[in-house]
CSV table of C-alpha atoms and ligand atoms in Angstrom, one decimal:
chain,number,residue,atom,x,y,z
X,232,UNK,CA,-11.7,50.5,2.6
X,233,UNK,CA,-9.7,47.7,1.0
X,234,UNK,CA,-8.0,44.9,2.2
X,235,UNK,CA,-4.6,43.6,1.5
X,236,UNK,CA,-4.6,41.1,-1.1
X,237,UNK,CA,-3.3,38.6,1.9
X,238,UNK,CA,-6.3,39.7,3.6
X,239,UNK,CA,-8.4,39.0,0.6
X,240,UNK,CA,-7.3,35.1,0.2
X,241,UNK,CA,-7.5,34.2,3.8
X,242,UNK,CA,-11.1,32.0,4.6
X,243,UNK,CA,-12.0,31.1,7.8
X,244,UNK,CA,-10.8,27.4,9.1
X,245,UNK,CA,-12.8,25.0,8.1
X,246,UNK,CA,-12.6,23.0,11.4
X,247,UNK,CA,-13.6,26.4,13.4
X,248,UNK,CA,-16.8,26.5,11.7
X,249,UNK,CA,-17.0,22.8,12.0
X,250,UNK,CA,-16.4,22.9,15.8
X,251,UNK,CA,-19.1,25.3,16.5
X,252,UNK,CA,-21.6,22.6,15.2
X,253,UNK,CA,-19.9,20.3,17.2
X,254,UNK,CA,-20.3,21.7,20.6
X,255,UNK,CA,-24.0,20.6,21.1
X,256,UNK,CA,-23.1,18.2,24.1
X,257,UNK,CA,-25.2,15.4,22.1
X,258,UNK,CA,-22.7,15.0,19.7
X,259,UNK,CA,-19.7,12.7,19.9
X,260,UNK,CA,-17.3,15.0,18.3
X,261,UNK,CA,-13.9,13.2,16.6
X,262,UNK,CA,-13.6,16.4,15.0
X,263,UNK,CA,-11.6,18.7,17.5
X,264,UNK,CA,-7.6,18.2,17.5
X,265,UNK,CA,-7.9,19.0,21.6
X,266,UNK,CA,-6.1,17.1,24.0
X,267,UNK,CA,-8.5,15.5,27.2
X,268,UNK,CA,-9.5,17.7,29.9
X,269,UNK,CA,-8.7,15.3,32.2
X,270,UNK,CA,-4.9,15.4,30.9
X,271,UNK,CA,-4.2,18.8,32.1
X,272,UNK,CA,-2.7,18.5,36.2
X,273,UNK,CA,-4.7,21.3,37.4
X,274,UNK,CA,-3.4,20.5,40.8
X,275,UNK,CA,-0.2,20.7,40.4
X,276,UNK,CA,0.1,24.0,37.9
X,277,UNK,CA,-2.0,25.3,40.8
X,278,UNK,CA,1.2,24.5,43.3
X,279,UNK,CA,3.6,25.5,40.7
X,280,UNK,CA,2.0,29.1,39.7
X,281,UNK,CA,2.2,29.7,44.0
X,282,UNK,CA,5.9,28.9,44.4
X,283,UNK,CA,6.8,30.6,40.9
X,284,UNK,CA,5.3,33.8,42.4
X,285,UNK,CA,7.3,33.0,45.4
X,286,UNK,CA,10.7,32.4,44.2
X,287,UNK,CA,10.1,34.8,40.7
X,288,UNK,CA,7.5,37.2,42.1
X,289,UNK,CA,7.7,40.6,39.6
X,290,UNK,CA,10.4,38.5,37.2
X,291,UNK,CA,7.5,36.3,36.3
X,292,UNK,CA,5.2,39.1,35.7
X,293,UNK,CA,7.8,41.4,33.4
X,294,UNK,CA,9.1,40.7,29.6
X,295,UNK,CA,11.3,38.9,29.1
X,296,UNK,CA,14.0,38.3,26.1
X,297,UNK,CA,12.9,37.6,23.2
X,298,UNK,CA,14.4,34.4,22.6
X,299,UNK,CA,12.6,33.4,25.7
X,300,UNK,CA,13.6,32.6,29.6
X,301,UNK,CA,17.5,31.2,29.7
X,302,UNK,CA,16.6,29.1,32.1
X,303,UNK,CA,14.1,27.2,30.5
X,304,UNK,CA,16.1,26.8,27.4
X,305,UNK,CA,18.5,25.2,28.9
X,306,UNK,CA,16.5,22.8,30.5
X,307,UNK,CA,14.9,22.1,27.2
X,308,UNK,CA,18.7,21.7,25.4
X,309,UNK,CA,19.1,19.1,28.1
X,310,UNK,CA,15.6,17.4,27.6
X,311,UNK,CA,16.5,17.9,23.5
X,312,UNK,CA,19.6,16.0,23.9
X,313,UNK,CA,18.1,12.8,25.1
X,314,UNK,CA,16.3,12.8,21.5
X,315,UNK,CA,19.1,13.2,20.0
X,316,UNK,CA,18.9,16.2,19.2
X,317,UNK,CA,22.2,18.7,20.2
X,318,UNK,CA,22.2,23.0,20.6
X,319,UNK,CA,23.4,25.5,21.8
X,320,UNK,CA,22.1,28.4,23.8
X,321,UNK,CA,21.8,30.4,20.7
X,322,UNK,CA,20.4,27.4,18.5
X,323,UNK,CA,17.0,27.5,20.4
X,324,UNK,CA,14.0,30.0,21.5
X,325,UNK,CA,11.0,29.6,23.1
X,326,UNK,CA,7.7,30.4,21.1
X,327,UNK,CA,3.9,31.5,21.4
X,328,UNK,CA,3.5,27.8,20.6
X,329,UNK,CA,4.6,25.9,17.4
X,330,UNK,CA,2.1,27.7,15.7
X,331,UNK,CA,4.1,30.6,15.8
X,332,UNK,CA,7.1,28.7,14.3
X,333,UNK,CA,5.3,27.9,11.5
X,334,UNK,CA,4.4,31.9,11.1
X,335,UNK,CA,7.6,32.9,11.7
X,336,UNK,CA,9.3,30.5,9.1
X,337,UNK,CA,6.9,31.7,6.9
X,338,UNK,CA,7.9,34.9,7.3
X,339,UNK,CA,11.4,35.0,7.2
X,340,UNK,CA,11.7,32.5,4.2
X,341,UNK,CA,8.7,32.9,2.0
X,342,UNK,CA,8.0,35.8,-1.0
X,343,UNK,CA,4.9,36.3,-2.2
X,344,UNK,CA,4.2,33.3,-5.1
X,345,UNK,CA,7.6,30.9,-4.1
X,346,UNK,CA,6.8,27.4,-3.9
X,347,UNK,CA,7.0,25.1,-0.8
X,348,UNK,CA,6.2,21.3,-0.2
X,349,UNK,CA,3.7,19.8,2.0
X,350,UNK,CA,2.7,16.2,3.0
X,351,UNK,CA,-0.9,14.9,1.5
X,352,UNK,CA,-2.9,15.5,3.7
X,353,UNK,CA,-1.1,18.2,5.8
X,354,UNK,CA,-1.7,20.6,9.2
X,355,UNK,CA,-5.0,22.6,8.9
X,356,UNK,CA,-3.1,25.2,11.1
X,357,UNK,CA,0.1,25.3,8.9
X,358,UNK,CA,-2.0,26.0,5.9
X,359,UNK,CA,-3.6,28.9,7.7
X,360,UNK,CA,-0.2,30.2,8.7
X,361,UNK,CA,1.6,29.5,5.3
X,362,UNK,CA,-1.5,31.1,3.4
X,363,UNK,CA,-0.5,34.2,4.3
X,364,UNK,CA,2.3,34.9,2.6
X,365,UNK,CA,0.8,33.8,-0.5
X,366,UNK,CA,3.1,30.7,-1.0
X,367,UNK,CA,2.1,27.7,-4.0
X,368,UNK,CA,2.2,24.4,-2.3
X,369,UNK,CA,3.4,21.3,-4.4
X,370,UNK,CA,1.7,18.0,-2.4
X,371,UNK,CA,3.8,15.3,-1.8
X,372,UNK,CA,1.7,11.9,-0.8
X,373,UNK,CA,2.2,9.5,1.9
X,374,UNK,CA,2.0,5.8,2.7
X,375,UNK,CA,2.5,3.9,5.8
X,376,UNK,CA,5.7,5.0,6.1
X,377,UNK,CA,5.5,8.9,5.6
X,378,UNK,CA,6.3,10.9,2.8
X,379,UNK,CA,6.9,9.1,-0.7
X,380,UNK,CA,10.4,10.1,-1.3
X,381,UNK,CA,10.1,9.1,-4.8
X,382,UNK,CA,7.6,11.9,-5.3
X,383,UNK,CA,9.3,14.3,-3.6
X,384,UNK,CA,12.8,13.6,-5.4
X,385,UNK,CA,10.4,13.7,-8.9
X,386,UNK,CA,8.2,17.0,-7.5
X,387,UNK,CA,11.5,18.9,-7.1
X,388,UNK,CA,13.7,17.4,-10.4
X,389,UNK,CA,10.1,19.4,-12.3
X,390,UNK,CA,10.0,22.6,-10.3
X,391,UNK,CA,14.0,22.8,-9.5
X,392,UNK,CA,14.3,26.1,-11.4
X,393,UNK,CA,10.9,27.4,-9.1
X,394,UNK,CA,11.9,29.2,-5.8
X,395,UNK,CA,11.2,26.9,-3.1
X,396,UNK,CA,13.3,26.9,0.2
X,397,UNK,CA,11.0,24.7,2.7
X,398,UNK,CA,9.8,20.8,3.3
X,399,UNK,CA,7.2,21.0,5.8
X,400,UNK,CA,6.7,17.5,7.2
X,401,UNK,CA,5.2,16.3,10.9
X,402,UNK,CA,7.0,12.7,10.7
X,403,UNK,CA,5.9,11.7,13.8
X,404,UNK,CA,2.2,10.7,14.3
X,405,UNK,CA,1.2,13.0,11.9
X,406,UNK,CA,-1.7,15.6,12.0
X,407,UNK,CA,-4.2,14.3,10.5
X,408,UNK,CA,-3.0,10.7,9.7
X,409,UNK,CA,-1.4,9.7,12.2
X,410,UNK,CA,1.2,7.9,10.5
X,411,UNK,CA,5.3,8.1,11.5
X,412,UNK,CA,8.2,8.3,9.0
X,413,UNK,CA,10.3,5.4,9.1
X,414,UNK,CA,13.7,6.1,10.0
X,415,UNK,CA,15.2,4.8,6.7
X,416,UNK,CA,12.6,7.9,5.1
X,417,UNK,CA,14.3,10.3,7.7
X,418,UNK,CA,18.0,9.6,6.4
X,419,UNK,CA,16.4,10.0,2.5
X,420,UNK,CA,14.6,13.2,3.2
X,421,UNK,CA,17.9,14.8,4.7
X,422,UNK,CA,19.9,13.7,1.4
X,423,UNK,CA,17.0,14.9,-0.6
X,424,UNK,CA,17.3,18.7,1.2
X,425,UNK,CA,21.0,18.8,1.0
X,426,UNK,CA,21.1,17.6,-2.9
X,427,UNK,CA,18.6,20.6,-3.5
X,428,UNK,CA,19.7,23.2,-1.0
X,429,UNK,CA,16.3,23.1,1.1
X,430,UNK,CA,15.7,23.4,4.6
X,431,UNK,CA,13.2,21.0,6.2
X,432,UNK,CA,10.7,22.4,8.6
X,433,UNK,CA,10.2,19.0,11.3
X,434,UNK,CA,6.8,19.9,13.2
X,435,UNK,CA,7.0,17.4,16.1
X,436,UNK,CA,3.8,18.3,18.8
X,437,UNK,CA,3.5,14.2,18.9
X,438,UNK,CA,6.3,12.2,19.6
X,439,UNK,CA,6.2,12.0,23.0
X,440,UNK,CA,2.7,10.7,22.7
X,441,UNK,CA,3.9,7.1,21.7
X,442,UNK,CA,1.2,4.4,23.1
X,443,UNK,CA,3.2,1.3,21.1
X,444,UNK,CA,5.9,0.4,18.5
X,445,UNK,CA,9.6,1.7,18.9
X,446,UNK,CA,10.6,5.0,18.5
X,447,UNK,CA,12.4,7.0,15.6
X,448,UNK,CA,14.6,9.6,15.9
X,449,UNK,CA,13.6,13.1,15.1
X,450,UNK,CA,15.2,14.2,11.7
X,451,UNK,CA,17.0,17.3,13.6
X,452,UNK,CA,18.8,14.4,15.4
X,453,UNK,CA,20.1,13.5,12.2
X,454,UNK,CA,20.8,16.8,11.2
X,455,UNK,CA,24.9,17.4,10.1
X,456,UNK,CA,24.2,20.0,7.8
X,457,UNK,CA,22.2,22.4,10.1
X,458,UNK,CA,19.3,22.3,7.6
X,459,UNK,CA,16.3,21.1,9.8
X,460,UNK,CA,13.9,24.0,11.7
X,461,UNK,CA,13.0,21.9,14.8
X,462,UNK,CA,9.9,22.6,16.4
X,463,UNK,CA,8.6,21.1,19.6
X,464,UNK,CA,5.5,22.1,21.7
X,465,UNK,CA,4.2,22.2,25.8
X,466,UNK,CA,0.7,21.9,24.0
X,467,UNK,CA,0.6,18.2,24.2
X,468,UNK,CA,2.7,17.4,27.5
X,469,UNK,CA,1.2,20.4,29.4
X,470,UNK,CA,-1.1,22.5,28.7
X,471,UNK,CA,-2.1,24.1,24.7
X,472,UNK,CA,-3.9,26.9,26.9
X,473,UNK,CA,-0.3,27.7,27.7
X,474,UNK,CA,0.9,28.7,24.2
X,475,UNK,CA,4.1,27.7,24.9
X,476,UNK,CA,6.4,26.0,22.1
X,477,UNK,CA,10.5,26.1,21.2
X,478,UNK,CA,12.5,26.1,18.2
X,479,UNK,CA,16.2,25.0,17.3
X,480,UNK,CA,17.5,25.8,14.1
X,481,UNK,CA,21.1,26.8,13.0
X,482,UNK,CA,22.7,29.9,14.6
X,483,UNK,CA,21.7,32.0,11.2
X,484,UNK,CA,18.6,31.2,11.6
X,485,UNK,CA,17.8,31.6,14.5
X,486,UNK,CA,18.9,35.6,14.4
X,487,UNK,CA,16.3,35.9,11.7
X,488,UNK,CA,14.0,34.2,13.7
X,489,UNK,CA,14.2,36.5,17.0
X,490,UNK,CA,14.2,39.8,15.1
X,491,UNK,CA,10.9,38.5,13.6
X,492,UNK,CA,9.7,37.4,16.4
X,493,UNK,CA,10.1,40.6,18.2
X,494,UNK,CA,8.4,42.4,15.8
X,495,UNK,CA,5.2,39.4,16.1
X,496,UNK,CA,5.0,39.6,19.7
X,497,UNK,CA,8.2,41.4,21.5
X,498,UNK,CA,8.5,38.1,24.0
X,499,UNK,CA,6.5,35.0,25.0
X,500,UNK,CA,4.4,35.1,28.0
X,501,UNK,CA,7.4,35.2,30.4
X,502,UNK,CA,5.0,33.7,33.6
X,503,UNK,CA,4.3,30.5,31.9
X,504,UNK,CA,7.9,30.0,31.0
X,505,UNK,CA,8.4,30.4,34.4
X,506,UNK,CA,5.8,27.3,35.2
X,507,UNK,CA,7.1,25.0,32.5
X,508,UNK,CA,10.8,26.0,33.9
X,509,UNK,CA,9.5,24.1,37.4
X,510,UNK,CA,7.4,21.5,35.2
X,511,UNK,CA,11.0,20.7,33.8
X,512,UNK,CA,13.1,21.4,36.7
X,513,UNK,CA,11.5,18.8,39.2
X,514,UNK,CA,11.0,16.3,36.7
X,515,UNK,CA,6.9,16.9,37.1
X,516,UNK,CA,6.5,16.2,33.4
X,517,UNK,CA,8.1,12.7,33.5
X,518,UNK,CA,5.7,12.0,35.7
X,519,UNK,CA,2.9,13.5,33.5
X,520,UNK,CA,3.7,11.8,30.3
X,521,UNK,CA,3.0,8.4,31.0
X,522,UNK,CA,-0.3,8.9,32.7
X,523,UNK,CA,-1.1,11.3,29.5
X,524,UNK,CA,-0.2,8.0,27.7
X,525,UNK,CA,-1.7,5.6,29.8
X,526,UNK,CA,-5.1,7.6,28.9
X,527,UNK,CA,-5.0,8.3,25.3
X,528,UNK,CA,-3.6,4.3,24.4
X,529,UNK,CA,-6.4,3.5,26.4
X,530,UNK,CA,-8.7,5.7,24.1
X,531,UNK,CA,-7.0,4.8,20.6
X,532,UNK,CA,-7.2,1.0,21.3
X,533,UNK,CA,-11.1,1.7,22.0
X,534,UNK,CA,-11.4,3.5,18.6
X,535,UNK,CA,-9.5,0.7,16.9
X,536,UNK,CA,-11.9,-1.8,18.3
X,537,UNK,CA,-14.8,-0.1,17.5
X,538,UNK,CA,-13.3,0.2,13.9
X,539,UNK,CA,-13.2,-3.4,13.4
X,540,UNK,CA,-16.0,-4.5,14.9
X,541,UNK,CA,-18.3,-1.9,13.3
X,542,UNK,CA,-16.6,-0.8,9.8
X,543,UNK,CA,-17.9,-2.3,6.8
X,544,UNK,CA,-15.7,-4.2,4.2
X,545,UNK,CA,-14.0,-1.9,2.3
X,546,UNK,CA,-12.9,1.1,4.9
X,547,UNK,CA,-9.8,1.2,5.4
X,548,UNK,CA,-7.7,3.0,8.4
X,549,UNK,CA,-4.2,4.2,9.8
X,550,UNK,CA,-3.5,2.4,12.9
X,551,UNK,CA,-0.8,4.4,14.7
X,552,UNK,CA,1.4,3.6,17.3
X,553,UNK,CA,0.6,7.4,19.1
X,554,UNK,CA,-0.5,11.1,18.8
X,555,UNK,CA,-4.1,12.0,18.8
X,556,UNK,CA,-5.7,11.1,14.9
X,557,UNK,CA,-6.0,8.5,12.8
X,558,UNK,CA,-7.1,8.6,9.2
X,559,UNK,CA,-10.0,6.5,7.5
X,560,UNK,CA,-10.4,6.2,4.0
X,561,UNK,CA,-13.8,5.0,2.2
X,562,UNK,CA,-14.8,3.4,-0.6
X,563,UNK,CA,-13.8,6.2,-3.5
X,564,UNK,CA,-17.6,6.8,-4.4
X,565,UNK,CA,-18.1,8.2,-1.6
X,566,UNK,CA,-17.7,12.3,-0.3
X,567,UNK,CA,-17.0,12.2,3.4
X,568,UNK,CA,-17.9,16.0,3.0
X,569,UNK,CA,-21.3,15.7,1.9
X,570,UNK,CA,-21.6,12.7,4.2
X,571,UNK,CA,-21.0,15.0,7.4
X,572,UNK,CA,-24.7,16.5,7.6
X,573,UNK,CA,-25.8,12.8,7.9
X,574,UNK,CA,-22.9,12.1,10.7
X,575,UNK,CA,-24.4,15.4,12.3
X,576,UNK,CA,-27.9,14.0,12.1
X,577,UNK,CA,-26.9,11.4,13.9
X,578,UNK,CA,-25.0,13.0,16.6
X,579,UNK,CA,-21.1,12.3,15.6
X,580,UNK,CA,-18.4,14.6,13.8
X,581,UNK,CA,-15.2,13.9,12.2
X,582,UNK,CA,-13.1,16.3,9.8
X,583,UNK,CA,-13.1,15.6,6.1
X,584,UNK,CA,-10.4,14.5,4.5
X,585,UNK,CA,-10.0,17.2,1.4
X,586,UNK,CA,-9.9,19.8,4.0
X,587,UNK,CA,-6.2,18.7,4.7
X,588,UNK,CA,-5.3,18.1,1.2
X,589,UNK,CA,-4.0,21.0,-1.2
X,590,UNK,CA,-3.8,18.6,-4.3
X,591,UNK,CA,-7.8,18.6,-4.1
X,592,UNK,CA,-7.7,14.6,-3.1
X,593,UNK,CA,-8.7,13.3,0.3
X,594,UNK,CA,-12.8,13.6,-0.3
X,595,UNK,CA,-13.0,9.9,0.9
X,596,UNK,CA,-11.3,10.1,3.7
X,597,UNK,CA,-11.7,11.7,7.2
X,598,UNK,CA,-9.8,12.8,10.0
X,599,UNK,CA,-10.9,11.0,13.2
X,600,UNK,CA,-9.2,12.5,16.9
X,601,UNK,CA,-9.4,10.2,19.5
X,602,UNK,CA,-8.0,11.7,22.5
X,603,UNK,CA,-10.9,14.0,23.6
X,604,UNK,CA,-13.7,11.8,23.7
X,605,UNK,CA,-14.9,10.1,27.0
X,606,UNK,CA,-13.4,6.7,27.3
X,607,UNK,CA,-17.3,5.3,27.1
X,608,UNK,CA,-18.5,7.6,23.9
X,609,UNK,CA,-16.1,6.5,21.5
X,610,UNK,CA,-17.5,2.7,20.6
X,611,UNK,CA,-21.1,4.5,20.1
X,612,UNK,CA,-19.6,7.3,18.1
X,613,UNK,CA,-18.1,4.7,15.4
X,614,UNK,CA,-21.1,3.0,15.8
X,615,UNK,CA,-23.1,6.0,14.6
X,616,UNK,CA,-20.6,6.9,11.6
X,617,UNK,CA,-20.6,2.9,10.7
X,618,UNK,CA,-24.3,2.6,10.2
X,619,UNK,CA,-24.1,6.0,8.1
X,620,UNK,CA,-21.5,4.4,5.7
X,621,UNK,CA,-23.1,1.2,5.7
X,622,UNK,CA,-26.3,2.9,4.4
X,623,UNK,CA,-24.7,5.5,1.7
X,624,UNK,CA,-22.2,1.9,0.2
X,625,UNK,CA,-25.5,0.4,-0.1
Z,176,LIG,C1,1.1,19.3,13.6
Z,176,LIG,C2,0.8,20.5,14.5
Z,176,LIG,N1,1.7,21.5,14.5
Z,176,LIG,C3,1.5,22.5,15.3
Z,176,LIG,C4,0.4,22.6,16.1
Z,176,LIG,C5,0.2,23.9,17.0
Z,176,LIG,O1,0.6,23.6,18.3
Z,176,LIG,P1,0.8,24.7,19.3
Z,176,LIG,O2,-0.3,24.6,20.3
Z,176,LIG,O3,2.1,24.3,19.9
Z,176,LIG,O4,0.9,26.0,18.7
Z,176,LIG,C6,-0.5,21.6,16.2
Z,176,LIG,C7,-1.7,21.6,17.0
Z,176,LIG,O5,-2.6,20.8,17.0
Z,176,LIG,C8,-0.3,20.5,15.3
Z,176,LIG,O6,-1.1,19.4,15.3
């Protein structure tokens, strides 16, 4: 028996392994990207699944198209449009999550060995999905504001006779750093894609996580060219266990995208469309949002407290106005990788930072995720990883 030589270069996620450690109850894990069980409205999907059986019965419980439930589309065009962001009924399809986006783009656009860019540090899970179409990533690094544009203008003027068709970039309270692309960033990145014929993948799970600051458009909502892949998820504003995502991209695109997506998993699960059709329909997830907020800014402002108060001189971290992460970076000396059987010794996990990073950077910095802790665990948790640092600067 021998694998495929995709098979052959994939390794188990670092964070799986990681969060198998993590689940002793003891430990106050930052490490998980989850969302709070206490966000999910268990009551009311419980109301929702009785009346969809009722008004959809054996609909809800057949395939559907593959391009996903009409009427849920159009719902989301409408709830799309308020962003900004305008399409059509054949500019958008529903997905097994935005994961699956980020598989399917692979697939449609990616041979074996072309080149694609990625921020520094990046999505775990868009590494995993990229990885196996054997793709060579070329890092672009970030500041406050996002993606250096600079780089990325440089990085492609060096590799412009390399094929490379895709920016991937989650510019809104990015996974793992939490930081947003400023709108000025947005504009740049859109002449930067049109200059070199490149289509920008915009990840956005986040942006309707926003706890403070004013919002940015999404780059799709800037879009003239039809050159963005949009992807939006239900993960974050409903429910993750319902695997449930959309994309809008041009009409080309999209064609591409259903006949590979039929051929990945013939529809999505048509009875959950059906739920997040009512979540829509009644206006349940306006509702939803802001007590989803209400919790996590409630959680992020703990973290940042407990940052400042605890920290020693010389950490340094993101502070962002929303999402689920923020990103801490350490003295350079230290290796937050080595560092984590210490934080597990002491009962508190984070993700480290080179695990995000293709350019091999990121070893003094971690991933922290503050929206799954209890409320109360957090200040002791960056208590325990503050004495830790404090002793390994000394
Ligand atoms: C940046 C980013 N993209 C995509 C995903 C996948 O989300 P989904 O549950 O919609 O597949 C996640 C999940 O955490 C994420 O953080």
């Amino acid at each position: 028996m021998e694998y495929a030589d995709r098979t052959k270069k994939m390794k188990a996620s670092e964070i799986r392994e990681l969060l198998k450690i993590t689940q002793n109850p003891e430990i106050i894990s930052f490490a998980g990207g989850l969302p709070s069980p206490h966000s999910f409205p268990v009551k009311m999907i419980e109301k929702i699944t009785d009346s969809v059986l009722e008004r959809h019965g054996a609909q809800a419980l057949q395939y559907g198209p593959t391009e996903g439930l009409k009427e849920l589309r159009e719902l989301l065009i409408k709830r799309m449009k308020k962003k900004g962001i305008k399409c059509e009924m054949d500019e958008i399809i529903i997905t097994t999550g935005s994961q699956q986006v980020l598989d399917l783009t692979a697939k449609i656009f990616f041979n074996v060995g072309d080149y694609l860019i990625v921020e520094c540090p990046t999505y775990l899970g868009a590494l995993a999905a990229f990885n196996a179409y054997q793709p060579n990533y070329i890092p672009v690094s970030m500041d406050d504001d996002g993606m250096k544009m600079d780089e990325l203008e440089r990085k492609l003027e060096e590799n412009k006779n390399k094929p490379l068709d895709i920016i991937y970039t989650v510019p809104t309270f990015q996974n793992p750093s939490g930081v947003t692309m400023s709108l000025e960033r947005r504009k740049r990145i859109l002449k930067i894609a049109k200059k070199y014929k490149l289509i920008i993948l915009e990840d956005d799970p986040y942006s309707e996580l926003r706890y403070s600051g004013r919002s940015v458009p999404p780059i799709k909502s800037l879009d003239k060219d039809g050159i963005v892949i949009y992807t939006g998820t239900f993960s974050k504003i409903l429910s993750p266990g319902f695997r449930l995502g959309w994309l809008i991209a041009n009409k080309e695109i999209i064609k591409k995208m259903i006949i590979a997506k039929q051929g990945a998993d013939l529809c999505t699960n048509t009875f959950v469309e059906w739920i997040a059709e009512e979540y829509l329909r009644y206006g349940l997830v306006d509702k939803q949002i802001p007590k989803i907020r209400k919790m996590y800014k409630k959680k992020r402002d703990i973290m940042l407290k407990a940052l400042e108060k605890y920290f020693p001189k010389g950490t340094k971290w993101t502070k962002p106005d929303g999402g689920m992460f923020l990103w801490v970076t350490l003295p350079g000396h230290l290796d937050t990788k080595e560092m984590f059987q210490e934080a597990i010794k002491e009962k508190v996990a984070y993700v480290h930072g080179a695990a995000f990073c293709v350019d091999g950077k990121g070893h003094d910095s971690m991933r922290l995720n503050f929206s799954n802790a209890e409320d109360n665990k957090i200040d002791v948790g960056i208590k325990r990883l503050a004495k830790i640092i404090k002793k390994l600067m000394k």
